[in-house]
XYZ file of C-alpha atoms in Angstrom:
783
model
C 22.495 28.526 80.533
C 24.701 27.330 77.667
C 23.993 23.611 78.529
C 20.294 24.363 78.959
C 20.100 26.248 75.676
C 22.012 23.409 73.835
C 19.610 20.818 75.381
C 16.514 22.779 74.417
C 17.681 23.325 70.830
C 18.696 19.666 70.519
C 15.438 18.363 71.924
C 12.794 20.966 71.254
C 10.061 18.512 72.393
C 11.275 19.076 75.950
C 10.652 22.848 75.822
C 7.163 22.670 77.227
C 8.323 20.720 80.238
C 11.197 23.101 80.790
C 8.800 26.087 80.601
C 6.320 24.441 82.985
C 9.121 23.731 85.527
C 10.470 27.283 85.338
C 7.024 28.724 85.612
C 6.375 26.694 88.722
C 9.645 27.823 90.361
C 9.044 31.416 89.438
C 5.564 31.464 90.829
C 6.778 30.121 94.123
C 9.682 32.652 94.250
C 7.427 35.569 93.484
C 5.103 34.623 96.334
C 8.113 34.248 98.726
C 9.593 37.551 97.455
C 12.885 35.895 96.307
C 13.726 38.497 93.744
C 17.105 37.000 92.888
C 15.666 33.675 91.827
C 12.906 35.516 89.858
C 15.546 37.389 87.888
C 17.428 34.180 87.207
C 14.282 32.371 86.022
C 13.186 35.257 83.755
C 16.643 35.585 82.217
C 16.615 31.795 81.537
C 13.181 32.106 79.875
C 14.289 35.125 77.765
C 17.345 33.314 76.424
C 15.486 30.125 75.650
C 12.786 32.146 73.866
C 15.354 33.988 71.725
C 17.237 30.807 70.864
C 14.419 28.442 69.925
C 12.208 29.122 66.929
C 10.781 25.686 66.227
C 7.110 24.668 66.033
C 7.383 23.249 69.508
C 7.840 26.685 70.973
C 4.112 27.250 71.121
C 3.518 25.447 74.454
C 6.605 27.095 75.850
C 5.209 30.505 74.951
C 2.084 29.800 77.013
C 4.310 29.096 80.063
C 6.312 32.213 79.370
C 3.256 34.497 79.093
C 1.857 32.935 82.282
C 5.069 33.942 84.124
C 4.988 37.470 82.643
C 1.457 37.777 83.920
C 2.576 36.706 87.404
C 5.216 39.442 87.388
C 2.772 42.124 86.256
C 0.277 41.127 88.949
C 2.893 41.567 91.708
C 2.896 44.785 93.538
C 6.647 45.438 93.265
C 7.565 47.932 90.562
C 10.882 46.193 89.765
C 9.116 42.917 88.949
C 6.465 44.777 86.827
C 9.212 46.476 84.860
C 11.001 43.094 84.548
C 7.871 41.372 83.189
C 7.259 44.245 80.759
C 10.824 43.985 79.392
C 10.450 40.314 78.843
C 7.126 40.786 77.024
C 8.630 43.427 74.749
C 11.430 41.008 73.792
C 8.809 38.419 73.013
C 6.768 40.865 70.994
C 9.727 41.566 68.734
C 10.063 37.860 67.771
C 8.394 37.087 64.486
C 6.583 33.743 64.707
C 6.441 31.429 61.686
C 2.710 30.771 62.122
C 0.210 32.841 64.148
C -1.407 31.442 67.211
C -5.177 32.204 66.857
C -6.173 30.815 70.287
C -3.836 33.122 72.182
C -5.407 36.251 73.649
C -3.868 39.367 75.098
C -6.808 40.748 77.009
C -5.045 40.559 80.390
C -1.953 42.287 79.033
C -3.977 45.149 77.565
C -5.752 45.748 80.827
C -2.608 45.499 82.935
C -0.404 47.682 80.775
C -3.204 50.327 80.571
C -3.399 50.291 84.358
C 0.375 50.788 84.533
C 0.081 53.818 82.181
C -2.126 55.465 84.892
C 0.237 54.601 87.839
C -0.095 56.945 90.778
C 2.914 55.847 92.768
C 4.036 58.315 95.468
C 7.648 58.395 94.175
C 7.815 60.448 90.938
C 10.736 58.475 89.528
C 9.086 55.133 90.155
C 5.799 56.426 88.827
C 7.483 57.525 85.610
C 9.260 54.206 85.307
C 5.997 52.187 85.702
C 4.219 54.434 83.185
C 6.993 54.009 80.642
C 6.875 50.292 81.206
C 3.019 50.350 80.578
C 3.442 52.308 77.337
C 6.181 49.971 76.103
C 3.935 47.028 76.963
C 1.080 48.440 74.968
C 3.468 49.089 72.100
C 4.506 45.408 72.305
C 0.888 44.237 72.291
C 0.165 46.370 69.269
C 3.248 45.146 67.345
C 2.419 41.536 68.256
C -1.187 41.586 67.138
C -1.743 44.082 64.330
C 0.473 42.243 61.841
C -1.705 39.134 61.927
C -4.590 39.883 59.597
C -6.768 37.002 60.967
C -6.370 38.134 64.557
C -8.148 41.452 64.794
C -9.103 41.304 68.451
C -6.813 44.236 69.446
C -9.013 46.585 67.363
C -12.234 45.629 69.270
C -13.774 48.606 71.116
C -13.144 47.121 74.566
C -9.383 47.101 73.899
C -9.230 50.465 72.120
C -11.189 52.062 75.006
C -8.273 51.105 77.290
C -5.276 51.586 75.021
C -6.021 54.965 73.424
C -6.981 56.892 76.709
C -3.847 55.441 78.357
C -1.669 56.947 75.682
C -3.495 60.242 75.654
C -3.305 60.466 79.415
C 0.518 60.390 79.277
C 0.729 62.704 76.350
C -1.558 65.144 78.145
C 0.245 65.124 81.497
C 3.612 65.959 80.038
C 2.102 68.565 77.731
C 0.742 70.349 80.783
C 4.228 70.309 82.315
C 5.815 71.611 79.114
C 3.325 74.422 78.923
C 4.386 75.611 82.323
C 8.048 75.358 81.573
C 7.850 77.043 78.103
C 8.180 75.862 74.520
C 9.436 72.232 74.340
C 12.737 71.472 72.705
C 13.212 68.476 70.284
C 13.888 65.436 72.494
C 17.092 63.378 72.058
C 17.077 59.633 71.607
C 17.748 59.089 75.326
C 15.027 61.445 76.332
C 12.611 59.646 74.025
C 13.076 56.458 76.120
C 12.709 58.329 79.411
C 9.865 60.668 78.463
C 6.380 59.047 78.787
C 4.805 61.672 76.511
C 7.217 61.135 73.606
C 6.956 57.393 73.981
C 3.181 57.487 74.118
C 2.958 59.767 71.089
C 5.191 57.385 69.072
C 3.081 54.501 70.158
C -0.126 56.387 69.225
C 1.270 57.198 65.810
C 2.321 53.578 65.287
C -1.189 52.344 66.275
C -2.893 54.737 63.884
C -0.510 53.976 61.061
C -1.493 50.347 61.278
C -5.251 51.088 61.264
C -7.206 49.923 58.258
C -10.578 50.903 56.740
C -12.652 48.651 58.933
C -11.068 49.539 62.320
C -10.315 53.230 61.852
C -13.378 54.416 63.706
C -12.689 52.177 66.726
C -9.308 53.897 67.130
C -10.649 57.454 66.809
C -13.788 57.293 68.973
C -11.980 56.817 72.274
C -10.153 60.137 71.573
C -13.477 61.948 71.754
C -14.442 60.191 74.974
C -11.127 61.220 76.564
C -11.375 64.799 75.482
C -14.978 65.001 76.708
C -14.230 63.356 80.040
C -11.196 65.605 80.807
C -12.932 68.759 79.359
C -10.118 69.359 76.901
C -12.157 71.190 74.231
C -11.806 74.502 76.043
C -8.963 75.308 75.795
C -8.360 72.949 72.925
C -4.655 73.013 72.321
C -4.225 69.377 73.273
C -7.245 68.343 71.195
C -5.778 70.106 68.168
C -2.399 68.400 68.817
C -4.039 65.003 69.029
C -5.943 65.327 65.757
C -2.888 66.637 63.964
C -1.196 63.464 65.033
C -4.210 61.423 63.817
C -4.470 63.067 60.409
C -0.727 62.833 59.692
C -0.509 59.197 60.949
C -3.389 57.497 59.194
C -3.365 56.611 55.550
C -4.509 59.532 53.302
C -7.511 57.646 51.811
C -9.036 57.315 55.334
C -9.020 61.057 56.162
C -12.707 61.408 55.463
C -13.501 58.866 58.150
C -11.893 61.104 60.758
C -13.738 64.138 59.441
C -17.011 62.319 59.531
C -16.290 61.324 63.194
C -15.589 65.004 64.061
C -18.809 66.092 62.414
C -20.740 63.409 64.220
C -19.311 64.430 67.489
C -20.182 68.098 66.771
C -23.771 67.039 66.220
C -23.782 65.089 69.448
C -22.451 68.146 71.439
C -24.637 70.726 69.749
C -26.238 71.798 73.027
C -22.919 72.286 74.894
C -21.444 75.615 75.687
C -20.330 77.780 72.774
C -16.668 77.493 73.684
C -16.794 73.653 73.540
C -18.481 73.771 70.139
C -15.890 76.373 68.944
C -13.129 74.045 70.151
C -14.512 71.156 68.151
C -14.902 73.294 65.103
C -11.282 74.514 65.362
C -10.218 70.881 65.568
C -12.288 70.263 62.431
C -10.479 73.156 60.754
C -7.052 71.654 61.474
C -8.262 68.259 60.193
C -9.702 69.729 57.073
C -6.524 71.740 56.419
C -4.600 68.456 56.280
C -7.189 66.353 54.513
C -7.827 68.955 51.831
C -4.422 68.302 50.431
C -5.165 64.632 49.961
C -8.282 62.633 49.538
C -11.552 63.983 51.104
C -13.862 61.821 49.135
C -17.595 62.073 49.596
C -17.594 64.206 52.672
C -17.312 67.596 50.925
C -21.038 68.411 50.919
C -21.540 66.774 54.258
C -18.866 69.011 55.861
C -20.504 72.149 54.495
C -24.018 70.963 55.265
C -23.158 70.195 58.904
C -21.249 73.414 59.420
C -24.090 75.499 57.926
C -26.546 73.654 60.153
C -24.456 74.556 63.219
C -24.110 78.138 62.050
C -27.951 78.360 61.973
C -28.097 76.807 65.492
C -25.493 79.342 66.754
C -27.523 82.225 65.364
C -30.633 80.691 66.900
C -28.952 80.478 70.326
C -27.708 84.023 69.990
C -31.121 85.314 69.034
C -32.832 83.445 71.916
C -30.215 84.680 74.397
C -30.533 88.282 73.249
C -34.363 87.953 73.529
C -33.900 86.726 77.037
C -31.389 89.333 77.698
C -33.875 92.043 76.931
C -35.850 90.846 79.882
C -32.992 91.746 82.252
C -30.196 89.171 82.231
C -26.737 90.666 82.877
C -24.266 87.987 81.842
C -25.449 87.437 78.286
C -22.943 89.699 76.544
C -20.131 87.283 77.200
C -22.324 84.373 75.905
C -23.134 86.326 72.736
C -19.362 86.923 72.283
C -18.916 83.180 72.723
C -21.459 82.440 69.971
C -19.655 84.930 67.683
C -16.490 82.877 68.334
C -18.386 79.764 67.189
C -19.667 81.526 64.079
C -16.255 82.909 63.208
C -14.756 79.411 63.574
C -17.369 77.984 61.293
C -16.806 80.668 58.636
C -13.006 80.214 58.821
C -13.413 76.441 58.431
C -15.811 76.838 55.466
C -13.496 79.271 53.850
C -10.338 77.312 54.315
C -11.906 74.087 53.164
C -13.522 75.775 50.108
C -10.316 77.576 49.059
C -8.493 74.232 48.930
C -11.002 72.542 46.660
C -10.529 72.236 42.911
C -12.496 74.742 40.836
C -15.245 72.326 39.796
C -16.006 71.392 43.354
C -15.726 75.022 44.509
C -18.436 76.169 42.051
C -20.740 73.452 43.444
C -20.059 74.634 47.023
C -20.774 78.192 45.985
C -24.144 77.163 44.623
C -24.688 75.019 47.685
C -24.085 77.959 50.092
C -26.090 80.386 47.954
C -28.982 77.960 48.108
C -28.905 78.256 51.910
C -29.174 82.094 51.930
C -32.706 83.196 52.864
C -33.939 85.244 49.939
C -37.335 86.769 49.379
C -39.726 85.059 46.979
C -37.812 81.729 46.742
C -38.539 78.546 48.603
C -35.356 76.984 47.380
C -33.223 77.884 50.322
C -32.869 74.773 52.435
C -32.024 76.411 55.789
C -34.717 76.496 58.377
C -35.108 80.036 59.507
C -38.575 79.742 61.076
C -37.210 80.271 64.574
C -34.822 83.125 63.860
C -36.966 86.273 63.327
C -35.930 89.305 61.293
C -32.733 89.945 63.302
C -31.756 86.331 63.172
C -32.455 86.051 59.507
C -30.288 89.026 58.741
C -27.598 87.572 60.938
C -27.667 84.276 59.085
C -27.585 86.165 55.752
C -24.416 87.859 56.863
C -22.828 84.730 58.095
C -23.573 82.832 54.886
C -22.302 85.605 52.688
C -19.106 85.817 54.747
C -18.710 82.040 54.170
C -19.377 82.551 50.479
C -16.793 85.296 50.416
C -14.182 83.002 51.902
C -14.946 80.217 49.343
C -14.869 82.503 46.351
C -11.532 84.056 47.364
C -8.950 83.133 44.739
C -11.490 81.582 42.364
C -10.585 82.125 38.704
C -13.022 81.185 36.037
C -12.194 81.371 32.327
C -15.650 82.944 31.508
C -17.842 85.040 33.676
C -20.776 82.832 32.861
C -19.065 79.954 34.733
C -18.414 82.147 37.752
C -21.817 83.917 37.809
C -24.528 81.611 36.367
C -28.107 82.924 36.420
C -29.062 80.470 39.276
C -26.304 82.065 41.379
C -26.565 85.677 40.270
C -30.301 86.109 40.807
C -30.404 85.356 44.523
C -27.077 87.150 45.060
C -28.454 90.401 43.596
C -31.857 89.969 45.283
C -33.283 93.095 46.999
C -33.546 90.886 50.133
C -29.768 91.202 50.357
C -29.859 95.016 50.096
C -31.753 95.821 53.348
C -28.557 96.384 55.308
C -25.293 98.154 54.441
C -23.190 95.157 55.631
C -25.149 92.744 53.423
C -24.496 95.025 50.389
C -20.818 95.167 51.135
C -20.548 91.409 51.314
C -22.565 90.880 48.049
C -20.280 93.332 46.244
C -17.133 91.684 47.660
C -18.342 88.278 46.445
C -18.944 89.781 42.980
C -15.485 91.263 43.002
C -13.947 87.886 43.818
C -15.667 86.289 40.889
C -15.247 89.138 38.376
C -11.639 90.041 39.035
C -9.867 87.405 36.871
C -6.681 89.386 36.424
C -6.037 90.549 40.024
C -6.677 94.218 39.437
C -8.811 94.804 42.490
C -5.891 95.666 44.743
C -4.908 98.427 42.296
C -8.370 99.935 42.468
C -8.662 99.847 46.210
C -9.930 103.101 47.688
C -12.181 105.501 45.803
C -10.077 108.394 44.370
C -9.432 110.519 41.294
C -6.539 108.701 39.543
C -4.261 111.212 37.723
C -2.947 108.548 35.289
C -4.652 105.129 35.046
C -1.730 103.887 32.951
C 0.479 103.942 36.083
C -1.773 101.251 37.590
C -0.675 98.800 34.873
C -4.201 97.316 34.580
C -4.204 93.783 33.131
C -7.034 92.991 30.720
C -7.790 90.739 27.836
C -10.109 91.056 24.775
C -13.692 90.473 25.698
C -14.766 87.036 24.659
C -18.095 86.126 23.058
C -19.381 84.383 26.185
C -18.725 87.528 28.386
C -20.467 89.692 25.751
C -23.559 87.522 25.797
C -23.443 87.494 29.600
C -23.613 91.315 29.656
C -26.451 91.361 27.135
C -28.392 88.990 29.354
C -27.457 90.176 32.799
C -26.032 93.668 32.313
C -29.268 95.461 33.355
C -29.405 93.385 36.480
C -25.857 94.470 37.466
C -26.550 98.097 36.582
C -29.774 98.011 38.653
C -28.026 96.636 41.714
C -25.282 99.392 41.523
C -27.849 102.124 40.924
C -30.041 101.196 43.847
C -27.045 100.402 46.053
C -25.833 104.010 45.644
C -29.150 105.416 46.853
C -29.322 103.751 50.188
C -29.432 105.947 53.233
C -27.337 103.753 55.460
C -24.320 103.706 53.053
C -20.886 104.337 54.590
C -17.611 105.127 52.868
C -16.837 101.410 52.278
C -20.083 101.037 50.324
C -19.095 103.748 47.928
C -15.593 102.396 47.562
C -17.023 98.909 46.670
C -19.557 100.347 44.260
C -16.734 102.278 42.511
C -14.644 99.068 42.335
C -17.622 97.228 40.830
C -17.956 99.741 38.091
C -14.281 99.716 37.376
C -14.127 95.904 37.294
C -17.044 95.632 34.869
C -15.240 98.151 32.666
C -12.044 96.145 32.783
C -13.390 92.598 32.553
C -16.725 92.848 30.639
C -16.963 96.149 28.754
C -17.245 96.479 24.996
C -18.373 99.759 23.374
C -22.032 99.098 24.115
C -21.371 98.292 27.791
C -19.271 101.411 28.181
C -22.170 103.575 26.884
C -24.490 101.782 29.386
C -22.087 102.430 32.278
C -21.856 106.125 31.329
C -25.628 106.322 31.208
C -25.716 104.755 34.629
C -23.220 107.281 35.952
C -25.163 110.199 34.561
C -28.465 108.789 36.056
C -26.729 108.581 39.425
C -25.614 112.172 39.119
C -29.136 113.286 38.228
C -30.624 111.330 41.163
C -28.223 113.098 43.519
C -29.181 116.506 42.088
C -32.951 115.900 41.993
C -32.963 113.931 45.256
C -36.374 112.216 44.948
C -35.333 109.818 47.719
C -34.603 112.626 50.265
C -31.086 111.462 50.851
C -28.866 113.332 53.344
C -26.408 115.799 51.947
C -23.418 113.515 52.674
C -24.922 110.743 50.633
C -25.718 113.015 47.715
C -22.191 114.329 47.699
C -20.875 110.782 47.996
C -22.734 109.779 44.888
C -21.403 112.781 42.987
C -17.861 111.846 44.133
C -18.433 108.217 43.060
C -19.558 109.397 39.608
C -16.520 111.681 39.269
C -14.095 108.925 40.230
C -15.637 106.404 37.798
C -15.963 108.775 34.842
C -12.336 109.813 35.368
C -11.324 106.119 35.306
C -13.441 105.108 32.287
C -12.458 108.165 30.271
C -8.788 107.140 30.592
C -9.522 103.519 29.853
C -11.212 104.246 26.545
C -8.771 107.111 25.800
C -11.041 109.448 23.869
C -9.291 112.832 24.059
C -12.434 115.036 23.939
C -14.141 112.866 26.569
C -11.070 112.995 28.797
C -10.858 116.741 28.385
C -14.447 117.277 29.490
C -14.112 115.022 32.539
C -10.811 116.682 33.551
C -12.285 120.134 33.186
C -15.207 119.326 35.394
C -12.964 117.836 38.072
C -10.665 120.867 37.910
C -13.613 123.235 38.439
C -14.924 121.068 41.290
C -11.469 121.122 42.934
C -11.661 125.028 42.939
C -15.365 125.639 43.632
C -16.968 122.393 45.033
C -14.370 120.011 46.570
C -17.140 118.140 48.416
C -18.032 116.630 44.962
C -14.662 114.776 44.896
C -13.840 111.588 46.848
C -10.644 112.915 48.381
C -12.687 115.558 50.217
C -16.124 114.205 50.953
C -14.799 110.986 52.644
C -12.398 112.984 54.769
C -13.356 113.737 58.355
C -15.046 117.172 59.006
C -15.712 117.917 55.384
C -17.775 121.053 54.843
C -21.046 120.161 53.070
C -23.209 122.487 50.902
C -26.772 123.432 51.961
C -28.211 122.525 48.578
C -27.197 121.349 45.096
C -29.851 123.111 43.004
C -28.036 126.479 42.852
C -24.714 125.078 41.559
C -23.366 126.049 38.215
C -23.839 123.421 35.465
C -20.115 123.508 34.796
C -19.774 121.489 37.987
C -21.717 118.610 36.420
C -20.897 116.093 33.743
C -23.159 116.996 30.803
C -24.758 114.377 28.625
C -24.604 116.416 25.454
C -20.903 117.122 25.854
C -20.162 113.419 26.519
C -22.307 112.318 23.502
C -20.528 114.858 21.271
C -17.125 113.752 22.342
C -17.755 109.982 22.071
C -19.798 110.381 18.796
C -16.850 111.942 17.161
C -14.756 108.829 17.944
C -17.222 106.402 16.428
C -19.225 105.412 19.446
C -22.947 104.848 19.036
C -24.322 107.514 21.393
C -28.041 107.398 20.611
C -28.714 105.602 23.868
C -27.134 108.443 25.933
C -30.146 110.635 25.155
C -32.441 107.995 26.823
C -32.319 108.419 30.649
C -31.350 105.223 32.512
C -34.271 103.692 34.466
C -33.669 100.479 36.462
C -35.537 97.287 35.819
C -38.377 96.587 38.339
C -38.898 93.109 39.770
C -41.801 91.542 41.559
C -39.853 91.603 44.735
C -39.683 95.410 44.614
C -43.489 95.657 45.054
C -43.292 94.129 48.541
C -39.858 95.460 49.367
C -39.479 98.356 51.769
C -37.729 100.459 49.093
C -39.740 103.619 48.572
C -37.931 104.647 45.449
C -38.769 101.430 43.547
C -42.349 101.310 44.730
C -42.756 104.958 43.413
C -41.218 104.053 40.111
C -43.679 101.167 39.691
C -46.649 103.356 40.573
C -45.484 106.084 38.091
C -45.129 103.470 35.371
C -48.566 102.089 36.053
C -50.100 105.578 35.943
C -48.423 106.316 32.655
C -49.566 102.996 31.115
C -53.103 103.333 32.434
C -53.371 106.810 30.851
C -51.866 105.696 27.544
C -54.306 102.853 27.005
C -57.542 104.190 25.511
C -60.900 103.385 26.972
C -62.846 103.938 23.660
C -62.965 101.609 20.652
C -59.785 102.659 19.034
C -57.881 100.711 16.465
C -54.389 99.910 17.748
C -51.588 101.814 16.116
C -49.632 99.928 13.492
C -46.030 100.883 13.811
C -43.734 100.559 10.872
C -40.988 98.051 11.564
C -37.685 99.904 11.101
C -34.163 99.507 12.354
C -34.763 102.154 15.122
C -37.972 100.340 16.268
C -36.079 97.077 16.538
C -33.313 98.738 18.397
C -35.739 100.205 20.929
C -37.420 96.830 21.283
C -33.972 95.198 22.115
C -33.364 97.927 24.713
C -35.300 96.318 27.539
C -34.973 99.082 30.149
C -38.314 98.907 32.029
C -40.070 97.268 29.042
C -40.654 93.956 30.683
C -42.702 95.578 33.497
C -44.728 97.573 30.905
C -45.496 94.416 28.973
C -46.737 92.732 32.187
C -48.945 95.735 32.933
C -50.393 95.730 29.369
C -51.301 92.088 29.591
C -53.047 92.656 32.923
C -55.076 95.511 31.597
C -56.133 93.612 28.438
C -57.290 90.669 30.652
C -59.158 93.036 32.880
C -60.866 94.697 29.853
C -62.062 91.332 28.483
C -63.370 90.361 31.889
C -65.298 93.585 32.625
C -66.080 95.415 29.325
C -69.562 94.878 27.608
C -69.656 92.231 24.892
C -70.820 94.641 22.170
C -67.770 96.921 22.829
C -65.352 93.934 22.587
C -67.089 92.644 19.401
C -66.872 96.027 17.717
C -63.161 96.381 18.578
C -62.474 92.822 17.317
C -64.430 93.587 14.044
C -62.241 96.628 13.341
C -59.160 94.567 14.000
C -60.405 91.828 11.732
C -60.996 94.321 8.910
C -57.530 95.728 9.387
C -56.023 92.228 9.403
C -57.997 91.330 6.184
C -56.611 94.436 4.390
C -53.062 93.792 5.508
C -53.245 90.084 4.491
C -54.558 91.095 1.043
C -51.650 93.503 0.660
C -49.127 90.719 1.563
C -50.726 88.259 -0.841
C -50.590 90.755 -3.686
C -46.998 91.457 -3.061
C -45.749 87.864 -2.588
C -47.889 85.343 -4.340
C -50.329 85.889 -7.198
C -53.666 84.508 -6.044
C -55.851 82.213 -8.182
C -58.694 83.890 -10.237
C -61.357 83.236 -7.635
C -61.300 82.447 -3.904
C -61.667 78.801 -2.909
C -64.370 79.711 -0.390
C -65.528 82.229 2.230
C -65.365 82.222 6.004
C -68.214 83.759 8.082
C -67.656 84.518 11.727
C -70.750 84.611 13.971
C -70.710 85.199 17.743
C -73.999 85.643 19.624
C -76.049 88.253 17.785
C -73.061 89.940 16.085
C -72.079 88.770 12.568
C -68.872 89.765 10.781
C -68.387 90.171 7.061
C -67.374 87.091 5.082
C -63.642 86.903 4.531
C -62.414 85.356 1.176
C -60.078 82.410 1.681
C -57.253 81.843 -0.733
C -55.556 78.581 -1.068
C -51.838 78.420 -2.196
C -50.125 75.114 -2.837
C -46.528 74.575 -1.788
C -44.601 71.242 -1.861
C -45.215 70.453 1.825
C -47.269 73.397 3.020
C -50.778 74.576 2.598
C -51.561 78.184 3.732
C -55.060 79.523 4.167
């Protein structure tokens, strides 16, 4: 060997003839099963290959690869392992210039076949599989470094390489799962364990993948998992994609997520457990990708997940419909669909919670736009096939997703967290038809309102002896929050007021409503808002006493307990001694005479309920005059306390199933229709004072009255006789003329004579001539 090596190095042009001769001898010895000569020939070839690095080695390499192929084709395991070892040595040699005409198709196929060896002897089978994995690793190392030679990434090669590696990873994982939790392998075990070796090779392959060939490396994984039915259970699938996400370059993470979403779309008609397995894999991938670059796939992820959420609800609704006909085994299938839905919600929540705030607010709007809400065609989720039950189910699912996304969201101003386009559909009566929907809406609001993490301190509705012990964190109310309450406060009060009066409320509903009032007080309340909240609490107390909605006694006592808990809280927050004294006195009397009006008693099991509330002493109730007197003495503007709170009425309420709101609307219409005269009466001219302006600003129920007035005026002009309308207009014109003359006399001295007259004629009615005065200003002429 020393002489041969010296000769080859001295005369490199002879290498191709040496290689051809050795290849001929080896081929003959392999056929004749002369293993000793085969070993000698391969050792000679290996040493020559390692010693010679000249340009003339190219023809020699062709002979060398031809001999390795001969060994791999033989049926003897020892020769196959020998050929693999020689190829691995060759793969570790760095060539000066790449050889573009050389192809490794045969070696990819042969090594992949060795990875699936089914030899009867377990030791030999393991040895052959290890040789196949090492051979694939050698092919990868030899080819991926050459940028101009990208043949290894072609689908026909990846479809052999990737499943071969996954097959070995999977087999040992099954064995490990039977034996118990695996221990970390030593260096020697790594060489002898096909699974560890295959995993390392898989990581190396993915680590070398680039933008253009990433998808070719990932798609065979889906095919393997589908073929071997590894989505249910999906432990191995999760393990594979964790390896993928951690091995690839971070900027390519969104490619993998897109592939998972595409596969989820392709398998949308599979069993629920398969879909749930794919979604859980997506969750693991998203959990890793969210820490790095996720690029343009954010909305695509949410859009696809919400689409599959709708499909799952559709399947559940159709199955339950068929189940009503008599199927027996549908309960387990319904449970499977719930597993899918929970997996989707968990994925949405985890992904959303890892996004930056600016992206999270967009996702909140995106999800809210999918929620089916009455009167808006803006929701982009197709619910035509769902029916009422399915629509309610999708509303719950979407709100649960929204709750996950909003968890931990901290906005500097409440306007950022609750813009009008988000708040309006969230507080829609369409989301009040069910107690669970109302709970989710309130919890979403709590996530967005609670900017100082006070919600945990307020958990559970109770009479707090000393609020100072809670160590509530709060800041001074900023101008943006004040303007938000002026614009949207009535909407929030209305939602709380109506939510308290629902017949299907449970204890959790009252707890969340109490927390809502407390959070508004902490985060958004100035003196004006505090007065509004107290008005709201008194209105709730009155509604429980009068009981126009025929609520059960438990719900009436629950409302009374909610009012007591909140007034106790707000009295200590604003710290007005007289106010605190009145609240404490009422609570003390209730403790002695009517404990069912307190949250600690009414929400306890087997609480004794009264037969009626009308016969109770007024000392058991919070009195408006006492509250106004106590707050007025401390400088609060208490005029509004004398005006009973009435919730705003929306167009949706007219078609909603809520009896109380429909009754309120009809009462308002009756009052308005009676207040508008049918005769020719000159409309009252009200003096504009500070109190009148204040009443105009207070918009409680005024918007609906204005709409009704406009409707009645239009109806009158359409149906009343012309003479009647003309007479009324004449009287108004005379009044306008008199008022205009008064204004002109007070402000601008008119010229000696009018500049003309104006005569108004309509049909057979003629109005008196009106003098026209002309006044000159620098850039303005007023008639």
